[in-house]
mmCIF file of C-alpha atoms in Angstrom:
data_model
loop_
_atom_site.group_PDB
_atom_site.id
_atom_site.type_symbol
_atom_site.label_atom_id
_atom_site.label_comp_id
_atom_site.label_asym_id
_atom_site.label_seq_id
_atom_site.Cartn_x
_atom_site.Cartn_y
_atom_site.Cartn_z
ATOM 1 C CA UNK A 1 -2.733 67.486 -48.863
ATOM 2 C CA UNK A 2 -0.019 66.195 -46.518
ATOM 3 C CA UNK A 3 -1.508 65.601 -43.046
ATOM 4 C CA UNK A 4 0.942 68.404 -41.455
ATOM 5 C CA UNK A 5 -0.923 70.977 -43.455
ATOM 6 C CA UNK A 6 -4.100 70.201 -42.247
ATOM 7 C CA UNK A 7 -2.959 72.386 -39.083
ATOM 8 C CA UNK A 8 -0.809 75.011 -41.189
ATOM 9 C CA UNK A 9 -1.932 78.165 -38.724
ATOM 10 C CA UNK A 10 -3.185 76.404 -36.123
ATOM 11 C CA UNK A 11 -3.941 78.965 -32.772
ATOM 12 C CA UNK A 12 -2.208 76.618 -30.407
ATOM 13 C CA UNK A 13 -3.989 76.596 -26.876
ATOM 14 C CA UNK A 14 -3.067 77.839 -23.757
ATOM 15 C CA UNK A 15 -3.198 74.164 -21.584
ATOM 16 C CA UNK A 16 -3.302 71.725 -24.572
ATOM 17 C CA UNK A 17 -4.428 68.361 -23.536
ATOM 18 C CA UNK A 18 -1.590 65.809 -25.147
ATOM 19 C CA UNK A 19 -0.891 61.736 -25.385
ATOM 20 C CA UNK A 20 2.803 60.398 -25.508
ATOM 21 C CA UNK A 21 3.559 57.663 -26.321
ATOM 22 C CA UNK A 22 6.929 55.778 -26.271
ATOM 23 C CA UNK A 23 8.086 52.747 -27.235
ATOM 24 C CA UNK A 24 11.956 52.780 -27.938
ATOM 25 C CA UNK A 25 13.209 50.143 -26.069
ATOM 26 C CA UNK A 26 11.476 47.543 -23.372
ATOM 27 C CA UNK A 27 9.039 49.981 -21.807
ATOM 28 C CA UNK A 28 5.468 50.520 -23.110
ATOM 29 C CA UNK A 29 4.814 53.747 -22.049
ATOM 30 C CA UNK A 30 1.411 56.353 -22.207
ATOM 31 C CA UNK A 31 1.354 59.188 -20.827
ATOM 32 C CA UNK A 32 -1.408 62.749 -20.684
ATOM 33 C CA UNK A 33 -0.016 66.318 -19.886
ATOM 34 C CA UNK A 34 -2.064 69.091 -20.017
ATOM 35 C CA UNK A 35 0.112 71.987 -20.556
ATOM 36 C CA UNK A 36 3.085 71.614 -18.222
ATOM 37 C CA UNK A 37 1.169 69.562 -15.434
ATOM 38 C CA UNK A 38 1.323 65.604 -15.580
ATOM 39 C CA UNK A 39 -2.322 64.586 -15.310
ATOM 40 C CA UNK A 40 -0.933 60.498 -15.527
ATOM 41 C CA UNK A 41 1.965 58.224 -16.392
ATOM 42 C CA UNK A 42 1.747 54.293 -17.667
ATOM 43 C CA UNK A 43 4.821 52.149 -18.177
ATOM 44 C CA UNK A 44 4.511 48.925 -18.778
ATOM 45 C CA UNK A 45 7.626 47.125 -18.869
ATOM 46 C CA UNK A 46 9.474 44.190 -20.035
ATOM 47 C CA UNK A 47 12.903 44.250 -18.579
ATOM 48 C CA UNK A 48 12.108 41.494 -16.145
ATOM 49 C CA UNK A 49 11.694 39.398 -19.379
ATOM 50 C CA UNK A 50 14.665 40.943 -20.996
ATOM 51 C CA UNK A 51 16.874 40.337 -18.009
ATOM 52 C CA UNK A 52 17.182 36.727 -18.544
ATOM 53 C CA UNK A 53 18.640 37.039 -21.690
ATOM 54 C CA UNK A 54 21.489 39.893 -19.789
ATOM 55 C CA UNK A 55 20.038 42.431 -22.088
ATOM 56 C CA UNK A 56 17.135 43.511 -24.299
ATOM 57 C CA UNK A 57 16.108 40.953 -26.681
ATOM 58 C CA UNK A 58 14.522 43.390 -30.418
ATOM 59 C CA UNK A 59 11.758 40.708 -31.117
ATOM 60 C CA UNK A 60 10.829 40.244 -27.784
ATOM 61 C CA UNK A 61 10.524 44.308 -27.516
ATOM 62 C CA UNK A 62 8.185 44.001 -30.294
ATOM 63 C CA UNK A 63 6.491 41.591 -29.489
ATOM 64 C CA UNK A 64 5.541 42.949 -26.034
ATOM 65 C CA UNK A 65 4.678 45.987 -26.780
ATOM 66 C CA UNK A 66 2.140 44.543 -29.513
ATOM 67 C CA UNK A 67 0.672 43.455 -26.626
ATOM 68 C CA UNK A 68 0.827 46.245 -24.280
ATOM 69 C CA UNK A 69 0.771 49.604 -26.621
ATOM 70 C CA UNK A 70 -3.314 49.240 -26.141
ATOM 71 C CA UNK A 71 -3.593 49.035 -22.640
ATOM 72 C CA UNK A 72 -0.725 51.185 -21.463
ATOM 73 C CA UNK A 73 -2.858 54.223 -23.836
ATOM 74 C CA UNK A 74 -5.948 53.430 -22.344
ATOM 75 C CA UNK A 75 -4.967 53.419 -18.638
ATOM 76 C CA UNK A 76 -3.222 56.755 -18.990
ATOM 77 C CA UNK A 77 -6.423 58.479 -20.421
ATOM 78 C CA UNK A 78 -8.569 56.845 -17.426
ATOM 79 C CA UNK A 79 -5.855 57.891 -14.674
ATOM 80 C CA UNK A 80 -5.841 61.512 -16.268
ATOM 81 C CA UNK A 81 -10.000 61.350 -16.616
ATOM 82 C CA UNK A 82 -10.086 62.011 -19.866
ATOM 83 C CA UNK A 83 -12.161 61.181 -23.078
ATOM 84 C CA UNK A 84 -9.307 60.518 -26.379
ATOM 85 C CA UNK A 85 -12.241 63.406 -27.990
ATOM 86 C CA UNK A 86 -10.434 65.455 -25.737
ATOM 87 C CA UNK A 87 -6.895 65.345 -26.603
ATOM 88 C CA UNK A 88 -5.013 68.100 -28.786
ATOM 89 C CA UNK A 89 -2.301 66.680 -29.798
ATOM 90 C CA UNK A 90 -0.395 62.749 -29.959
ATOM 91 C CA UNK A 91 3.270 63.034 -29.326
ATOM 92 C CA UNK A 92 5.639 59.614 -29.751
ATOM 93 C CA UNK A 93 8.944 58.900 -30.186
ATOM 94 C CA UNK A 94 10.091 57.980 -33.922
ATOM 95 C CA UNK A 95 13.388 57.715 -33.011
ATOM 96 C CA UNK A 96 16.251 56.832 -31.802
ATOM 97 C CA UNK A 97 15.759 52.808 -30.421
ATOM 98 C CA UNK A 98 14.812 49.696 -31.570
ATOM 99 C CA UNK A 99 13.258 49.720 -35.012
ATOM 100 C CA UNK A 100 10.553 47.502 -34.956
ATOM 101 C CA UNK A 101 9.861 48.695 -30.876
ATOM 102 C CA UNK A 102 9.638 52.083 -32.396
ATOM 103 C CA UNK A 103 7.201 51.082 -35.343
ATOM 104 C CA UNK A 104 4.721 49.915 -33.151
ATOM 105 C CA UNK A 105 4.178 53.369 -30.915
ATOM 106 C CA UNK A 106 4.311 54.974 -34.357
ATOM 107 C CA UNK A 107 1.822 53.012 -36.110
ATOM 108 C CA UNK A 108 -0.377 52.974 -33.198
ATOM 109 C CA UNK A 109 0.264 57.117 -32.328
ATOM 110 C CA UNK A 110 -0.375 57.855 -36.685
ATOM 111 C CA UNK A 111 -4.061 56.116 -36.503
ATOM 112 C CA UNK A 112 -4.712 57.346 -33.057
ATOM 113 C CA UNK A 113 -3.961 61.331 -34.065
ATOM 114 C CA UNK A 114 -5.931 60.483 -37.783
ATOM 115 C CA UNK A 115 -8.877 59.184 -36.508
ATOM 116 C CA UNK A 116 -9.434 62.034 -34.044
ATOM 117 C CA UNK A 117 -8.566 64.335 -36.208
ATOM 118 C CA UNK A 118 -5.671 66.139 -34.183
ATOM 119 C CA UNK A 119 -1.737 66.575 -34.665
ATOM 120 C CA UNK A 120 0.397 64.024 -34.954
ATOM 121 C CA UNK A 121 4.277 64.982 -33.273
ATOM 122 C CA UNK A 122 6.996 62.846 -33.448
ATOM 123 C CA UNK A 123 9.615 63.635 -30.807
ATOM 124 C CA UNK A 124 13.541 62.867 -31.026
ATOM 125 C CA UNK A 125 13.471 60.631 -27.863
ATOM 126 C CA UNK A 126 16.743 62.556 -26.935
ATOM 127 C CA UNK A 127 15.484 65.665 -26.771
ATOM 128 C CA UNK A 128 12.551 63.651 -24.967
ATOM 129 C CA UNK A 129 14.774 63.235 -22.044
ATOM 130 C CA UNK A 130 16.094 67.011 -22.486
ATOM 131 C CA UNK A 131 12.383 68.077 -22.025
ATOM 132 C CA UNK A 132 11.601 66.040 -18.744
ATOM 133 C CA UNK A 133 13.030 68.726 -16.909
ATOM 134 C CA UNK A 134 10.495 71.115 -17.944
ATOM 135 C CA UNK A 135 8.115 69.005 -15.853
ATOM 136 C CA UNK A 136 10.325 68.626 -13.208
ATOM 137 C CA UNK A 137 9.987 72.508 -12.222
ATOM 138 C CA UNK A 138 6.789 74.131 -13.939
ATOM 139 C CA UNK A 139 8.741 77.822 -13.785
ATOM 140 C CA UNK A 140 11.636 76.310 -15.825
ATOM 141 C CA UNK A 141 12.941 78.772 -19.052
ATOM 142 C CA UNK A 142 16.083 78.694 -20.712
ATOM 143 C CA UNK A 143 18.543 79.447 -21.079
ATOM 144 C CA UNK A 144 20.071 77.336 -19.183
ATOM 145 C CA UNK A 145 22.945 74.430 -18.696
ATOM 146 C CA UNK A 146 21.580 70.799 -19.976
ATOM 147 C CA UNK A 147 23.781 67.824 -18.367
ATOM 148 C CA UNK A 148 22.281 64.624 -20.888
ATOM 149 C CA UNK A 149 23.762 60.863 -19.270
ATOM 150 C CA UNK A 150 21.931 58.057 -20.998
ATOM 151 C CA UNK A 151 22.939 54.681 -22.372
ATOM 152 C CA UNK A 152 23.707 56.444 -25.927
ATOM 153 C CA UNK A 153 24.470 59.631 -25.273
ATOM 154 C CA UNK A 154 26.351 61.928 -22.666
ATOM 155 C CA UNK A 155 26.793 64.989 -23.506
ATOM 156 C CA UNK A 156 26.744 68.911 -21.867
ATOM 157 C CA UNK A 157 24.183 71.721 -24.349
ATOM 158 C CA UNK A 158 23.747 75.331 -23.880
ATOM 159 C CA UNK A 159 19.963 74.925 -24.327
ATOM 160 C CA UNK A 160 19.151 78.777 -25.783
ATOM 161 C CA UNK A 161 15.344 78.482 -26.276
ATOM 162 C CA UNK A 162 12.436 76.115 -26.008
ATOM 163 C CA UNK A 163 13.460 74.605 -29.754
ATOM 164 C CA UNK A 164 17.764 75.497 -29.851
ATOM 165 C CA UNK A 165 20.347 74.235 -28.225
ATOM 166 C CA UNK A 166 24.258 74.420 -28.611
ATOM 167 C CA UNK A 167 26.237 71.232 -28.195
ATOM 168 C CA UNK A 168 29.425 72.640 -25.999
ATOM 169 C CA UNK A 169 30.749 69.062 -25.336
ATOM 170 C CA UNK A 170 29.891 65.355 -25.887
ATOM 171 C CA UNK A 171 31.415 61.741 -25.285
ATOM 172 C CA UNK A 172 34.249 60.822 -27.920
ATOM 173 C CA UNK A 173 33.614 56.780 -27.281
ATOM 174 C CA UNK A 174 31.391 55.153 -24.742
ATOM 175 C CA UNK A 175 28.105 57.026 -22.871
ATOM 176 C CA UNK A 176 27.899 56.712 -19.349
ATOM 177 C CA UNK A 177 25.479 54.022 -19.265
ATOM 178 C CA UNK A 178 27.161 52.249 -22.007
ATOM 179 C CA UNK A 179 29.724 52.266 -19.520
ATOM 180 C CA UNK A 180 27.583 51.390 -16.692
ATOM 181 C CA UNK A 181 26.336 48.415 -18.050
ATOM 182 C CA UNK A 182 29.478 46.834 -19.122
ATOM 183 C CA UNK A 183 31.427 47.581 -15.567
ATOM 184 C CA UNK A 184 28.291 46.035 -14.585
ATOM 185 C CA UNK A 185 28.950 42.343 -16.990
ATOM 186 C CA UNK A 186 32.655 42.428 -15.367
ATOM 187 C CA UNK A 187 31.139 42.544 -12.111
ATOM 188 C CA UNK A 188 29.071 39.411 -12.712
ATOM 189 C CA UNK A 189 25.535 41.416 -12.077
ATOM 190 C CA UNK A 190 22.549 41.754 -13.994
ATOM 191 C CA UNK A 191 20.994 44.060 -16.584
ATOM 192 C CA UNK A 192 20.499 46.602 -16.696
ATOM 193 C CA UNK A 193 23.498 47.665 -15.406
ATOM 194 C CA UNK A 194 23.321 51.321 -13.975
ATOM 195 C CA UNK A 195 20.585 50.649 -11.350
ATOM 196 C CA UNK A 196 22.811 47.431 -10.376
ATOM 197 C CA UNK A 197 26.183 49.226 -9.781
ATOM 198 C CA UNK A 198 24.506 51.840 -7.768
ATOM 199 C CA UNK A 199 22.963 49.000 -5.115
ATOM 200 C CA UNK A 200 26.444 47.057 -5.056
ATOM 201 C CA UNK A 201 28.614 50.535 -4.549
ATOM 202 C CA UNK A 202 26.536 51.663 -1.510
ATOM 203 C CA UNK A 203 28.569 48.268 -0.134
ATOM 204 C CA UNK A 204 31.777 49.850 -0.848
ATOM 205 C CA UNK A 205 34.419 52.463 -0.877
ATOM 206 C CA UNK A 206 36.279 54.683 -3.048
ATOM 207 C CA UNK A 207 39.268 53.793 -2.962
ATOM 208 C CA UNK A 208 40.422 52.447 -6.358
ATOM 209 C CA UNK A 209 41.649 55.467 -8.692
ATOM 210 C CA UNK A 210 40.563 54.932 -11.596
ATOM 211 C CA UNK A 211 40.603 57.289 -14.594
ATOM 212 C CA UNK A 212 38.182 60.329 -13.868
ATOM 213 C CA UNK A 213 38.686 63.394 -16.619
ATOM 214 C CA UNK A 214 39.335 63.189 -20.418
ATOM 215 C CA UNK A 215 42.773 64.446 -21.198
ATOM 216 C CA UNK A 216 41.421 67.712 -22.918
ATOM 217 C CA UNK A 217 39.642 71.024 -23.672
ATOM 218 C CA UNK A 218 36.584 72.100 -23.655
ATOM 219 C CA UNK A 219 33.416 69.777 -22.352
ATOM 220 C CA UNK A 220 34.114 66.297 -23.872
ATOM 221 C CA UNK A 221 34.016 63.228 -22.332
ATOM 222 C CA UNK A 222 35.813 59.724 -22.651
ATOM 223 C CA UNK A 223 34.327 56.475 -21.181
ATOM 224 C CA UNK A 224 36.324 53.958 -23.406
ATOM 225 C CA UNK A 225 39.256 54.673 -20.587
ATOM 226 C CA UNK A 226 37.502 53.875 -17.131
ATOM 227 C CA UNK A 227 35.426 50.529 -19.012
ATOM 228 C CA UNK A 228 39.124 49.324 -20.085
ATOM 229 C CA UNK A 229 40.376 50.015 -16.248
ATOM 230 C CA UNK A 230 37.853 48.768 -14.735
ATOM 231 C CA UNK A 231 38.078 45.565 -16.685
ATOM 232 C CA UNK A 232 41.942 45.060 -16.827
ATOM 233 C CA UNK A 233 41.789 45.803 -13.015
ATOM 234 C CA UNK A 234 39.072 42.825 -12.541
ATOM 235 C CA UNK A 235 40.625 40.669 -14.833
ATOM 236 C CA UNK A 236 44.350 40.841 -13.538
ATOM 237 C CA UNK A 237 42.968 40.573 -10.075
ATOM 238 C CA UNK A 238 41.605 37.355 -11.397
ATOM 239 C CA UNK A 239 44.437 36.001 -12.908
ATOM 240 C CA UNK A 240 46.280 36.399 -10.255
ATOM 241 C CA UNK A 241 44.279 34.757 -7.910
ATOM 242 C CA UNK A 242 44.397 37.869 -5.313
ATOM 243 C CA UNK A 243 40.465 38.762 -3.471
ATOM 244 C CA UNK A 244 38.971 42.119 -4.415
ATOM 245 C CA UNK A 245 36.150 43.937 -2.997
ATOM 246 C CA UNK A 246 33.742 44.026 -6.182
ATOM 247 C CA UNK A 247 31.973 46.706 -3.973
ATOM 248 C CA UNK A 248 34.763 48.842 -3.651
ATOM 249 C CA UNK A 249 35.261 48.989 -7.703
ATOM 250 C CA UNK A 250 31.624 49.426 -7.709
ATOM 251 C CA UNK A 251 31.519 52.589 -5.919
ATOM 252 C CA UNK A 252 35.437 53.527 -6.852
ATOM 253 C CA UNK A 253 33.691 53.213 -10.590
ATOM 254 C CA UNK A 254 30.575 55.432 -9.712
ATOM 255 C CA UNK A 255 32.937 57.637 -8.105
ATOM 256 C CA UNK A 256 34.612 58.200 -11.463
ATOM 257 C CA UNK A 257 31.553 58.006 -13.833
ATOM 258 C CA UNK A 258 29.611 60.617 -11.972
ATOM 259 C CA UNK A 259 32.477 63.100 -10.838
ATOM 260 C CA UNK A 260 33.153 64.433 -13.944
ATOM 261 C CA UNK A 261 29.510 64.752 -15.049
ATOM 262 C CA UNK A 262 28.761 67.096 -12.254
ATOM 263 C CA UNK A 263 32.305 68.725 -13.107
ATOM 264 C CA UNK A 264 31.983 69.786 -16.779
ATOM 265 C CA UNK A 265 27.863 70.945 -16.055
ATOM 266 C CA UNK A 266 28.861 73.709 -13.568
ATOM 267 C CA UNK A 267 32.158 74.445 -15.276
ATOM 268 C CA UNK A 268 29.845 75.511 -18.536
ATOM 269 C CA UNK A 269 27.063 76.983 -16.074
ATOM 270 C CA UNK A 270 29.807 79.400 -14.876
ATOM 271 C CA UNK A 271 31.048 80.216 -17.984
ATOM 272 C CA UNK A 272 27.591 81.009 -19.961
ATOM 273 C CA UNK A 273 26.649 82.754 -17.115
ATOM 274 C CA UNK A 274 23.617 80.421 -16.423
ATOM 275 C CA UNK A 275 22.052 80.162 -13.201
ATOM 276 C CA UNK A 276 20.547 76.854 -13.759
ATOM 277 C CA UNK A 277 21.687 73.229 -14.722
ATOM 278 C CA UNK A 278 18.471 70.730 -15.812
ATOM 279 C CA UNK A 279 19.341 66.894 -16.248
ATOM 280 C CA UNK A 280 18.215 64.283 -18.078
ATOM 281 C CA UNK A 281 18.702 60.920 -19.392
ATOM 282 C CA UNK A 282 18.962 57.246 -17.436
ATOM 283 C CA UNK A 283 21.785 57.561 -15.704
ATOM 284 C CA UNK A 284 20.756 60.720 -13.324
ATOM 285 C CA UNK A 285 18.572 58.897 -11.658
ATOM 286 C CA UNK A 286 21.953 57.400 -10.053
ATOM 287 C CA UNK A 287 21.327 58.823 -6.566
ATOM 288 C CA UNK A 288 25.104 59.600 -5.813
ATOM 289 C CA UNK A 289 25.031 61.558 -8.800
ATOM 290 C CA UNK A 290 22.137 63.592 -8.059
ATOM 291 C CA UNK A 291 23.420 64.325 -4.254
ATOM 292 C CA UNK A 292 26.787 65.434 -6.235
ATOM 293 C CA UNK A 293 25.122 68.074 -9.235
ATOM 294 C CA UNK A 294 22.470 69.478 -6.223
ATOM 295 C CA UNK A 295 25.670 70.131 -3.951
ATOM 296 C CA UNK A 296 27.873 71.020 -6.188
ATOM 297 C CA UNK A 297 25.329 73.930 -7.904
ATOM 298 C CA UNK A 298 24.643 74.778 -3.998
ATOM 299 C CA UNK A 299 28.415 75.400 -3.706
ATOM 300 C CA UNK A 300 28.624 77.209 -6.656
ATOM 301 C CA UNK A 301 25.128 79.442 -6.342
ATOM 302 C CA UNK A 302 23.406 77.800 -9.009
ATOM 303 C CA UNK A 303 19.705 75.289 -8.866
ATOM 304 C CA UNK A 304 19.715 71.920 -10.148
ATOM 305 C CA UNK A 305 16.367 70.768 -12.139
ATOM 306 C CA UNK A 306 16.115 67.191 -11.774
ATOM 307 C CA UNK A 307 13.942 65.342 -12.748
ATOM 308 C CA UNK A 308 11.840 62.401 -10.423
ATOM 309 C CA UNK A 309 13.989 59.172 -11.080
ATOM 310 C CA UNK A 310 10.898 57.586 -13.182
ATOM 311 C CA UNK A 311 11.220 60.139 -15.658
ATOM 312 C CA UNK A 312 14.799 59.884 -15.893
ATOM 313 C CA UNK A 313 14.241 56.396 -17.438
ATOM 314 C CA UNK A 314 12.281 55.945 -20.685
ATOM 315 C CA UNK A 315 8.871 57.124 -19.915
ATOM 316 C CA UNK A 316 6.128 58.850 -22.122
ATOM 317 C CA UNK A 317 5.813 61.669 -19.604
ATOM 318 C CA UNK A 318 8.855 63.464 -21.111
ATOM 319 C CA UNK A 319 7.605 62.308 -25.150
ATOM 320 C CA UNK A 320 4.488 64.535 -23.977
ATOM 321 C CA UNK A 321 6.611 67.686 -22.268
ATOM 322 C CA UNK A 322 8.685 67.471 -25.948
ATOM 323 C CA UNK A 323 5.409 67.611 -27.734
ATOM 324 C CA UNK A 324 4.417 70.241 -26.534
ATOM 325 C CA UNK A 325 7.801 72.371 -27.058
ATOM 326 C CA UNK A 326 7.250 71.302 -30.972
ATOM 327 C CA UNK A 327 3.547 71.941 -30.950
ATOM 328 C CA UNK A 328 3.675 75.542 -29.641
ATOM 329 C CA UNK A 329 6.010 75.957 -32.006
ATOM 330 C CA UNK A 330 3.758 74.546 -35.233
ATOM 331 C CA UNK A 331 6.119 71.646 -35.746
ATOM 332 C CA UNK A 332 3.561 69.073 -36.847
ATOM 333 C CA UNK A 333 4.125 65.655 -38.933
ATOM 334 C CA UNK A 334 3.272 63.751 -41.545
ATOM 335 C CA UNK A 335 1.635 60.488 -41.722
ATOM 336 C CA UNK A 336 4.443 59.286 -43.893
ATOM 337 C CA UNK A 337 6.852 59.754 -40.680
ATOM 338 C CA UNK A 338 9.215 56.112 -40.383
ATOM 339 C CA UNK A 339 10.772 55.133 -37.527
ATOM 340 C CA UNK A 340 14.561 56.352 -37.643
ATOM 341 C CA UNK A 341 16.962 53.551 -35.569
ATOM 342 C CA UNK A 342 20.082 56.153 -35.387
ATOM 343 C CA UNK A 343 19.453 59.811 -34.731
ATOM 344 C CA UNK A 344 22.503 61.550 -33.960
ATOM 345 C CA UNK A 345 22.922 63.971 -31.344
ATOM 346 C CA UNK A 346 24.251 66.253 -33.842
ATOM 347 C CA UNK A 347 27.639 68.427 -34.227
ATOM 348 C CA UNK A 348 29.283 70.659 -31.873
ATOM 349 C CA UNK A 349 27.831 74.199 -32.212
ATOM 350 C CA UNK A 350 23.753 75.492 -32.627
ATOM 351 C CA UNK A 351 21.232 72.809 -33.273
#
């Protein structure tokens, strides 16, 4: 009998008691919800480590997290005063990231759930970051408006239910943190990017127009543009031999990044008739972005859900909040579960 069975009808409780786990990229994180309350939260990071080589190094990843996956569980059931006999339910991501970063949550999360004797979930890290929100306000229910800015995806969802969403628009080249993160290399400053640009552009002004809006209908977005701008404006500068305020395209850039996030979110919150716009993903924990979307849905008579900037980041807080989404609804998985590098957002429409 597949593993998944084993639970086929299983009552699910009220205030389950579950472990994330995530390990997708350069943070080892552990994390215990019980229902929709955070009872503790362990990252353990490598980025300092990663930063010297401008960017995050696979092996390393691996490698550190070998080291860490241990510790980072066991502090996160102390902090949340817990015995592992008590847990429900281990959640982790399988996907998408770093292959071998991802292998070693999952190997750890499959013999953690079988030799306790509870479901194992894996979680789309994605919708991981979707799901943060739902810790972020305790009362939150869809439907509502989902605004998702990472370093692989950007993208605006109708999110119709706990377990569907609809894809109304989604970037046609680079992500906004893709983005981020090579304005940031142009600028000469140091990975990761996002976090980077947001401490130089408090130095500056905006007052360099770069490209803001892609040319066309609907919700999508185009990043390709304003990287390319920002670059040829840097470069000819350079060549030149004119001074430029790298502050000023800092914040001009942020400016531009961020505008038309906030833009396209209340546009579809108006037109789905949805009261309520929840956020997710790296890059809105950019603080001029969050003042914008909170504003902006002030203006507009609609409530921003956002979550506290450490969940916006990889965290196993929101692997957790996911996990419990799937396990109310039954979705359970196997012990033959791989890691998955690539997991696309999916097509335009009901997912």
């Amino acid at each position: 009998m597949d593993y998944a069975q084993r639970f086929k009808g299983l009552v699910p409780k009220a205030e389950p008691l579950i472990l994330g786990i995530e390990s997708s990229c350069d943070e080892t994180a552990a994390a215990v919800v019980q229902g929709r309350k955070l009872l503790s939260s362990v990252i353990l990071s490598s980025a300092a480590e990663q930063a010297k080589y401008g960017g995050v190094v696979p092996e390393i990843a691996s490698r550190a997290h070998t080291d860490a996956i241990s510790k980072a569980v066991s502090s996160a059931l102390e902090e949340a005063h817990i015995e592992k006999s008590m847990l429900d339910a281990v959640a982790v991501t399988y996907g998408a990231g770093l292959l071998g970063a991802l292998l070693v949550g999952l190997s750890f999360a499959k013999s953690f759930a079988y030799a306790l004797g509870v479901p194992l979930i894996g979680v789309n890290h994605i919708r991981g970051h979707m799901a943060a929100a739902y810790l972020a306000d305790q009362t939150l229910e869809p439907p509502f408006i989902t605004l998702l800015a990472s370093g692989g995806h950007t993208a605006v969802l109708y999110t119709k239910s706990y377990t569907e969403f609809e894809i109304l628009g989604s970037t046609r080249d680079d992500a906004a943190g893709e983005a981020m993160d090579k304005a940031a290399r142009v600028l000469g400053l140091p990975y990761p990017g996002g976090p980077n640009i947001e401490r130089l552009a408090r130095e500056g002004k905006n007052c360099i127009a770069f490209p803001k809006m892609f040319r066309g209908n609907g919700y999508d977005f185009s990043y390709s543009g304003l990287k390319t701008a920002v670059i040829n404006y840097c470069h000819n500068k350079e060549q030149k031999g004119e001074e430029y305020s790298r502050a000023d395209v800092a914040a001009s850039f942020q400016c531009a990044a961020c505008d038309v996030l906030v833009e396209r979110a209340v546009s579809a919150a108006l037109k789905y008739g949805c009261k309520t716009i929840a956020a997710g993903g790296g890059v809105i924990a950019n603080t001029y972005l969050r003042e914008c979307l909170v504003r902006e849905c002030i203006a507009n008579g609609l409530r921003a859900v956002l979550p506290e900037k450490k969940f916006c980041t990889d965290n196993a807080a929101m692997i957790a909040a996911e996990g419990l989404v799937q396990y109310r609804a039954g979705n359970f998985s196997d012990l033959s579960l791989n890691a998955c590098a690539h997991i696309p957002l999916g097509k335009k429409g009901k997912q």
